[in-house]
Amino acid sequence: MAPDQRHRTPAAVVCGLGGFLPPQVITNDDLGRVLDTSDTWIRSRTGILRRHRAEPGTATSDLAVEAGRRALKSAGRDGEDAVDAVIVATTTPDRICPATAPAVAWRLGLGTVPAFDVGAVCSGFLYALVTARSLLASGAARSVLVIGAETYSAILDPGDRSTLAIFGDGAGAVVVRAGTPDEPGAIGPAVLASDGSGSDLISVPSGGSRDPFRAATGDRADPYFRMQGKQVFRQAVERMSECSRQVAERSGWPVEEVDVLVAHQANLRILQAVADRIGMPRERCHVHLDRVGNTAAASIPLALADAAGEVLRPGHRVVLTAFGGGLTWGAIALTWPDVSPA
Ligand code: COA
């Protein structure tokens, strides 16, 4: 390290990337055979053509381990010392207790590193990435594996066409290491926010301490994921537009100079509305949801892994943004590193 850098706060630099999708594919027509829905409705209202589903018995940690292994390989790291910490962002942990991350770290052979979950629903990956950056900035870690992993099929109501059409299973991961703010891959300005007054708009009503299963009897217990789609839609557009603009501005980038927007893959109409609102050509907003649906906390790292093989080039100015249950939202600006997904 050069002498003038010795006392600087380390930046978080992305140095590895990986994604994993369970092999089973569910098309819109597959859904149309069991529910009152159609390819035409789903395609025109959401832009989604298909999604992946984990086989029964496959848990979030299984997907997280695969994505984590690929990100470590992409970063050229292995063994017990590969990273100093593991963070898993998920809405669908293997169990309510304990957290999923320790099992993932152990199965990846990462020794006894600190490992914990972050819960911010579809914004979870951005929350986890900013948390990792803080670990690096404080010197508590020199490298962190950050995974977004979800098995939404485990919490969807098999009779609810409005959520079954949208959500998919999968996992994505990045490795971040301590570095300098001016190198490609360095995470720049970030915004995180929440508004708990909207906590009922996206929720799993029963099974937590508010409505434990032992007290929720008969018809009252609702263990499934519920979303007020219409109200969420409007807020998702407003919040992601607002914070994307903020991080671009704090980076000194006019929006027209942002090369790629990787937004939470909730709905194609939302992505287009965000691009329109911030004044960015729609084609710069990467679209991955057509093939995977909304994978919640896994959405951004999976979209990054997809974009890295297609449109992202080293040095590109990238804005990541997400919105989800909580309500929570956020954005991060970064320059793209010379990294390929494994
Ligand atoms: N197939 C056919 N009809 C469907 C359907 C499906 N898969 N899903 C919903 N519908 C129906 C509804 O039942 C409703 O019927 P009704 O008018 O008879 O009651 C009608 O379509 C309109 O429903 P609505 O919820 O108003 O549709 P929408 O155009 O808002 O689209 C979403 C629904 C969920 C796709 C959309 O609201 C959305 O994407 N919301 C945001 C999701 C999001 O950003 N989440 C944040 C992070 S997860």
Coordinates of C-alpha atoms and ligand atoms in Angstrom, one line a residue:
M1 CA 0.0 0.0 0.0
A2 CA 1.4 3.4 -0.9
P3 CA 2.3 5.6 2.1
D4 CA -0.4 8.2 1.3
Q5 CA -3.0 5.5 1.4
R6 CA -2.0 4.1 4.7
H7 CA -4.4 6.1 6.8
R8 CA -7.3 6.4 4.3
T9 CA -10.5 4.6 5.0
P10 CA -10.6 1.5 2.7
A11 CA -13.2 1.4 0.0
A12 CA -15.2 -1.7 -0.8
V13 CA -14.2 -3.1 -4.2
V14 CA -16.2 -5.8 -6.1
C15 CA -13.8 -8.6 -7.1
G16 CA -16.0 -11.6 -7.7
L17 CA -19.5 -12.4 -8.9
G18 CA -21.7 -15.5 -9.3
G19 CA -25.3 -16.5 -9.7
F20 CA -27.2 -19.7 -9.4
L21 CA -30.7 -20.7 -10.6
P22 CA -32.4 -24.0 -9.7
P23 CA -32.9 -26.0 -12.9
Q24 CA -36.7 -26.3 -12.9
V25 CA -38.3 -23.7 -15.2
I26 CA -42.0 -22.7 -14.8
T27 CA -43.4 -20.9 -17.9
N28 CA -46.4 -18.6 -18.0
D29 CA -48.3 -21.4 -19.8
D30 CA -47.4 -23.8 -17.0
L31 CA -49.1 -21.4 -14.5
G32 CA -52.1 -21.0 -16.9
R33 CA -52.7 -24.7 -16.7
V34 CA -53.3 -24.6 -12.9
L35 CA -54.5 -21.0 -12.2
D36 CA -56.9 -18.5 -13.8
T37 CA -54.1 -16.7 -15.6
S38 CA -52.5 -16.5 -19.1
D39 CA -49.2 -15.9 -20.8
T40 CA -50.8 -12.8 -22.4
W41 CA -51.8 -11.3 -19.0
I42 CA -48.5 -12.0 -17.3
R43 CA -46.3 -10.9 -20.2
S44 CA -48.2 -7.7 -20.8
R45 CA -48.6 -6.7 -17.1
T46 CA -45.2 -7.7 -15.9
G47 CA -42.8 -8.6 -18.7
I48 CA -42.1 -12.0 -17.1
L49 CA -41.9 -15.0 -19.4
R50 CA -40.7 -17.7 -17.0
R51 CA -39.1 -18.2 -13.6
H52 CA -37.1 -20.9 -11.8
R53 CA -38.4 -23.0 -9.0
A54 CA -36.5 -24.9 -6.4
E55 CA -37.4 -28.6 -6.0
P56 CA -39.2 -29.4 -2.7
G57 CA -36.5 -30.1 -0.2
T58 CA -34.2 -27.4 -1.6
A59 CA -33.7 -24.6 0.8
T60 CA -32.4 -21.0 0.5
S61 CA -29.0 -22.1 1.9
D62 CA -28.6 -24.6 -0.9
L63 CA -29.0 -21.9 -3.5
A64 CA -26.8 -19.5 -1.5
V65 CA -23.9 -22.0 -1.3
E66 CA -23.9 -22.5 -5.1
A67 CA -24.0 -18.8 -5.8
G68 CA -21.3 -18.1 -3.1
R69 CA -19.1 -20.9 -4.5
R70 CA -19.2 -19.3 -7.9
A71 CA -18.5 -15.8 -6.6
L72 CA -15.5 -17.1 -4.7
K73 CA -14.2 -18.8 -7.8
S74 CA -14.7 -15.7 -9.9
A75 CA -12.7 -13.8 -7.3
G76 CA -10.0 -16.5 -7.4
R77 CA -10.4 -17.3 -3.7
D78 CA -10.7 -20.5 -1.8
G79 CA -9.9 -22.2 1.5
E80 CA -10.7 -21.1 5.1
D81 CA -9.1 -17.7 4.5
A82 CA -11.0 -16.8 1.3
V83 CA -13.1 -14.1 3.1
D84 CA -13.4 -12.6 6.6
A85 CA -17.2 -12.5 6.8
V86 CA -20.4 -13.8 5.1
I87 CA -23.6 -11.9 4.9
V88 CA -26.8 -13.5 3.4
A89 CA -29.7 -11.2 2.4
T90 CA -32.9 -13.2 2.4
T91 CA -36.6 -13.0 3.1
T92 CA -36.9 -16.8 3.0
P93 CA -34.3 -18.1 5.5
D94 CA -34.1 -21.9 5.9
R95 CA -35.7 -21.5 9.4
I96 CA -36.9 -18.5 11.5
C97 CA -34.0 -19.4 13.8
P98 CA -31.0 -19.5 13.4
A99 CA -29.8 -17.2 10.6
T100 CA -28.9 -18.9 7.3
A101 CA -25.5 -17.4 6.8
P102 CA -23.5 -19.5 9.4
A103 CA -24.6 -22.7 7.6
V104 CA -23.7 -21.2 4.3
A105 CA -20.2 -20.2 5.5
W106 CA -19.6 -23.6 7.0
R107 CA -20.7 -25.5 3.9
L108 CA -18.4 -23.2 1.8
G109 CA -15.5 -24.2 4.0
L110 CA -14.9 -20.7 5.3
G111 CA -14.0 -21.7 8.9
T112 CA -15.4 -19.8 11.8
V113 CA -15.9 -16.4 10.1
P114 CA -18.6 -14.1 11.3
A115 CA -21.8 -14.8 9.4
F116 CA -25.2 -13.2 9.7
D117 CA -28.4 -12.5 7.7
V118 CA -29.8 -9.2 6.6
G119 CA -33.6 -8.8 6.2
A120 CA -34.7 -6.0 4.0
V121 CA -36.8 -8.0 1.5
C122 CA -36.2 -6.9 -2.1
S123 CA -33.7 -4.2 -0.9
G124 CA -31.8 -6.8 1.1
F125 CA -28.8 -7.2 -1.2
L126 CA -28.1 -3.4 -1.2
Y127 CA -28.5 -3.2 2.6
A128 CA -26.0 -6.2 2.9
L129 CA -23.6 -4.6 0.4
V130 CA -23.5 -1.3 2.4
T131 CA -23.1 -3.4 5.6
A132 CA -20.1 -5.1 4.0
R133 CA -18.6 -1.8 3.0
S134 CA -18.9 -0.7 6.7
L135 CA -17.0 -3.8 7.8
L136 CA -14.3 -3.1 5.3
A137 CA -14.2 0.6 6.2
S138 CA -13.8 -0.1 9.9
G139 CA -11.1 -2.6 9.4
A140 CA -13.2 -5.4 10.9
A141 CA -12.8 -7.3 7.6
R142 CA -10.6 -7.2 4.5
S143 CA -13.0 -9.2 2.3
V144 CA -16.7 -10.1 2.6
L145 CA -18.9 -12.6 0.7
V146 CA -22.3 -11.0 0.2
I147 CA -25.1 -13.3 -1.0
G148 CA -28.7 -12.6 -1.9
A149 CA -30.7 -15.8 -1.9
E150 CA -34.4 -16.6 -2.0
T151 CA -36.8 -19.6 -2.2
Y152 CA -40.0 -17.7 -2.6
S153 CA -41.8 -20.8 -3.8
A154 CA -41.8 -21.9 -0.1
I155 CA -43.9 -18.9 1.0
L156 CA -46.2 -18.3 -2.0
D157 CA -49.9 -19.2 -1.8
P158 CA -50.4 -21.9 -4.4
G159 CA -53.8 -20.3 -5.2
D160 CA -52.7 -16.7 -5.5
R161 CA -52.1 -15.8 -9.2
S162 CA -50.9 -12.3 -8.5
T163 CA -47.8 -13.5 -6.6
L164 CA -47.2 -16.8 -8.2
A165 CA -46.9 -15.1 -11.6
I166 CA -44.2 -12.8 -10.4
F167 CA -41.8 -14.4 -8.0
G168 CA -39.0 -16.9 -8.7
D169 CA -36.2 -18.7 -6.8
G170 CA -32.5 -18.1 -7.1
A171 CA -29.3 -16.7 -5.6
G172 CA -26.6 -14.3 -6.6
A173 CA -23.4 -13.2 -4.8
V174 CA -20.4 -10.9 -4.9
V175 CA -17.1 -10.8 -3.1
V176 CA -16.0 -7.3 -2.0
R177 CA -12.5 -6.6 -0.8
A178 CA -10.8 -3.6 0.8
G179 CA -9.3 -1.3 -1.8
T180 CA -9.1 2.3 -2.9
P181 CA -12.0 4.6 -4.0
D182 CA -10.6 5.3 -7.4
E183 CA -10.2 1.7 -8.6
P184 CA -12.8 0.1 -10.9
G185 CA -15.3 -1.9 -8.8
A186 CA -15.2 0.6 -5.9
I187 CA -18.6 1.2 -4.4
G188 CA -19.3 4.9 -4.4
P189 CA -22.2 6.9 -2.9
A190 CA -25.0 4.9 -1.4
V191 CA -28.5 5.7 -0.1
L192 CA -30.6 3.5 2.1
A193 CA -34.0 4.3 3.4
S194 CA -37.2 2.9 5.0
D195 CA -40.8 3.8 5.7
G196 CA -42.4 1.4 8.2
S197 CA -45.8 3.0 7.9
G198 CA -46.1 0.8 4.8
S199 CA -45.1 -2.5 6.6
D200 CA -48.4 -4.1 5.9
L201 CA -48.2 -3.6 2.1
I202 CA -45.7 -6.5 1.7
S203 CA -45.8 -9.2 4.4
V204 CA -46.1 -12.8 5.6
P205 CA -48.9 -12.2 8.2
S206 CA -48.5 -15.2 10.4
G207 CA -45.6 -17.2 11.9
G208 CA -43.7 -14.3 13.5
S209 CA -44.0 -13.0 17.0
R210 CA -47.0 -10.7 16.0
D211 CA -49.1 -13.7 15.1
P212 CA -47.4 -16.9 16.1
F213 CA -48.7 -20.1 14.6
R214 CA -49.5 -21.5 18.0
A215 CA -52.0 -18.6 18.6
A216 CA -53.2 -18.2 15.0
T217 CA -55.9 -20.8 14.8
G218 CA -58.0 -22.1 11.9
D219 CA -58.7 -19.7 9.1
R220 CA -56.9 -16.8 10.8
A221 CA -53.4 -18.1 10.2
D222 CA -51.9 -16.9 7.0
P223 CA -48.4 -18.2 6.4
Y224 CA -48.2 -16.9 2.9
F225 CA -46.5 -13.9 1.3
R226 CA -49.0 -11.1 0.5
M227 CA -48.4 -7.9 -1.5
Q228 CA -50.7 -4.9 -2.3
G229 CA -49.4 -4.7 -5.8
K230 CA -50.9 -1.5 -7.0
Q231 CA -49.8 0.6 -4.0
V232 CA -46.4 -0.9 -4.1
F233 CA -46.0 -0.2 -7.8
R234 CA -46.4 3.6 -7.5
Q235 CA -44.0 3.8 -4.5
A236 CA -41.4 1.5 -6.2
V237 CA -41.2 3.9 -9.2
E238 CA -41.0 7.0 -7.0
R239 CA -38.4 5.7 -4.5
M240 CA -36.1 4.0 -7.0
S241 CA -36.1 7.0 -9.3
E242 CA -35.4 9.4 -6.4
C243 CA -32.5 7.5 -4.9
S244 CA -30.9 6.6 -8.3
R245 CA -30.8 10.3 -9.1
Q246 CA -29.3 11.0 -5.7
V247 CA -26.4 8.6 -6.0
A248 CA -25.7 9.6 -9.6
E249 CA -25.6 13.2 -8.5
R250 CA -23.3 12.5 -5.5
S251 CA -21.0 10.7 -7.8
G252 CA -20.8 13.7 -10.1
W253 CA -22.4 11.8 -12.9
P254 CA -25.2 13.4 -15.0
V255 CA -27.9 10.7 -15.4
E256 CA -27.2 10.6 -19.2
E257 CA -23.7 9.5 -18.4
V258 CA -24.7 6.5 -16.4
D259 CA -24.0 3.5 -18.6
V260 CA -26.2 0.8 -17.0
L261 CA -29.0 0.9 -14.4
V262 CA -29.5 -2.4 -12.6
A263 CA -32.8 -2.0 -10.8
H264 CA -34.6 -4.5 -8.7
Q265 CA -36.3 -6.8 -11.2
A266 CA -39.9 -6.4 -10.0
N267 CA -41.9 -5.6 -13.1
L268 CA -40.9 -4.4 -16.6
R269 CA -43.3 -1.5 -16.4
I270 CA -41.6 -0.4 -13.2
L271 CA -38.2 -0.5 -14.8
Q272 CA -39.4 1.5 -17.8
A273 CA -41.1 4.0 -15.6
V274 CA -37.9 4.5 -13.5
A275 CA -35.8 5.0 -16.7
D276 CA -38.3 7.5 -18.1
R277 CA -38.6 9.4 -14.8
I278 CA -34.8 9.9 -14.4
G279 CA -34.3 10.7 -18.1
M280 CA -32.3 7.6 -19.0
P281 CA -32.9 5.7 -22.3
R282 CA -34.9 2.6 -21.5
E283 CA -32.3 0.3 -23.2
R284 CA -29.7 1.2 -20.5
C285 CA -31.9 -0.3 -17.8
H286 CA -30.8 -4.0 -17.7
V287 CA -33.7 -6.4 -18.0
H288 CA -33.4 -9.9 -16.5
L289 CA -36.8 -10.5 -15.1
D290 CA -38.2 -11.9 -18.4
R291 CA -36.2 -15.1 -17.6
V292 CA -36.3 -15.2 -13.8
G293 CA -39.2 -13.1 -12.5
N294 CA -38.8 -11.2 -9.3
T295 CA -36.2 -13.0 -7.1
A296 CA -36.4 -10.5 -4.3
A297 CA -33.0 -10.2 -2.5
A298 CA -31.3 -12.3 -5.2
S299 CA -32.6 -10.0 -7.9
I300 CA -29.7 -7.5 -8.2
P301 CA -26.7 -9.9 -8.0
L302 CA -28.5 -12.2 -10.4
A303 CA -29.1 -9.3 -12.8
L304 CA -25.5 -8.2 -12.4
A305 CA -24.2 -11.7 -13.2
D306 CA -26.4 -11.6 -16.3
A307 CA -25.4 -8.1 -17.3
A308 CA -21.7 -8.8 -16.8
G309 CA -21.9 -11.5 -19.5
E310 CA -23.8 -9.1 -21.8
V311 CA -23.6 -5.4 -21.5
L312 CA -21.3 -4.4 -18.6
R313 CA -17.8 -3.4 -19.5
P314 CA -14.9 -2.5 -17.1
G315 CA -15.2 1.2 -16.3
H316 CA -18.9 1.5 -16.9
R317 CA -20.8 3.8 -14.6
V318 CA -23.4 1.7 -12.9
V319 CA -26.3 2.5 -10.6
L320 CA -28.0 -0.2 -8.6
T321 CA -31.4 0.4 -7.0
A322 CA -34.0 -1.6 -5.2
F323 CA -37.4 -1.2 -3.4
G324 CA -39.1 -3.8 -1.3
G325 CA -41.0 -4.8 1.8
G326 CA -40.5 -2.8 5.0
L327 CA -40.9 -0.6 3.1
T328 CA -37.2 -0.3 2.3
W329 CA -35.3 1.1 -0.7
G330 CA -31.9 2.2 -1.7
A331 CA -29.3 2.8 -4.4
I332 CA -25.6 2.4 -4.9
A333 CA -23.3 3.9 -7.5
L334 CA -20.1 2.0 -8.7
T335 CA -17.8 1.8 -11.6
W336 CA -17.7 -1.7 -13.1
P337 CA -14.6 -3.8 -12.5
D338 CA -12.9 -6.3 -14.8
V339 CA -14.7 -9.2 -13.3
S340 CA -16.6 -12.1 -14.9
P341 CA -19.2 -14.3 -13.3
A342 CA -18.1 -17.9 -12.7
Ligands
COA1 N1 -53.3 -13.3 -14.1 C1 -54.5 -12.7 -14.4 N2 -55.1 -11.7 -13.7 C2 -54.4 -11.3 -12.7 C3 -53.1 -11.8 -12.3 C4 -52.6 -12.8 -13.1 N3 -51.4 -13.4 -12.8 N4 -52.7 -11.1 -11.2 C5 -53.6 -10.2 -10.9 N5 -54.7 -10.3 -11.8 C6 -55.9 -9.6 -11.8 C7 -56.3 -9.1 -10.4 O1 -57.0 -10.2 -9.8 C8 -57.2 -8.0 -10.8 O2 -58.5 -8.5 -11.1 P1 -59.8 -7.7 -10.7 O3 -59.7 -6.3 -11.3 O4 -60.9 -8.6 -11.2 O5 -59.7 -7.6 -9.2 C9 -56.6 -7.4 -12.0 O6 -55.7 -8.4 -12.5 C10 -55.8 -6.1 -11.8 O7 -55.0 -6.4 -10.6 P2 -53.9 -5.4 -10.2 O8 -53.2 -5.9 -8.9 O9 -54.5 -4.0 -10.2 O10 -52.9 -5.5 -11.4 P3 -51.7 -4.6 -11.8 O11 -51.8 -4.2 -13.1 O12 -51.4 -3.7 -10.7 O13 -50.5 -5.7 -11.7 C11 -48.8 -6.5 -10.3 C12 -50.3 -6.5 -10.6 C13 -48.5 -7.3 -9.0 C14 -48.1 -7.2 -11.4 C15 -48.3 -5.1 -10.1 O14 -49.1 -4.4 -9.3 C16 -46.9 -5.0 -9.6 O15 -45.9 -5.3 -10.3 N6 -46.7 -4.3 -8.5 C17 -45.4 -4.0 -7.9 C18 -44.6 -5.1 -7.4 C19 -43.4 -4.6 -6.7 O16 -42.7 -3.7 -7.1 N7 -43.0 -5.1 -5.6 C20 -41.9 -4.5 -4.9 C21 -40.9 -5.3 -4.5 S1 -41.3 -7.0 -4.3

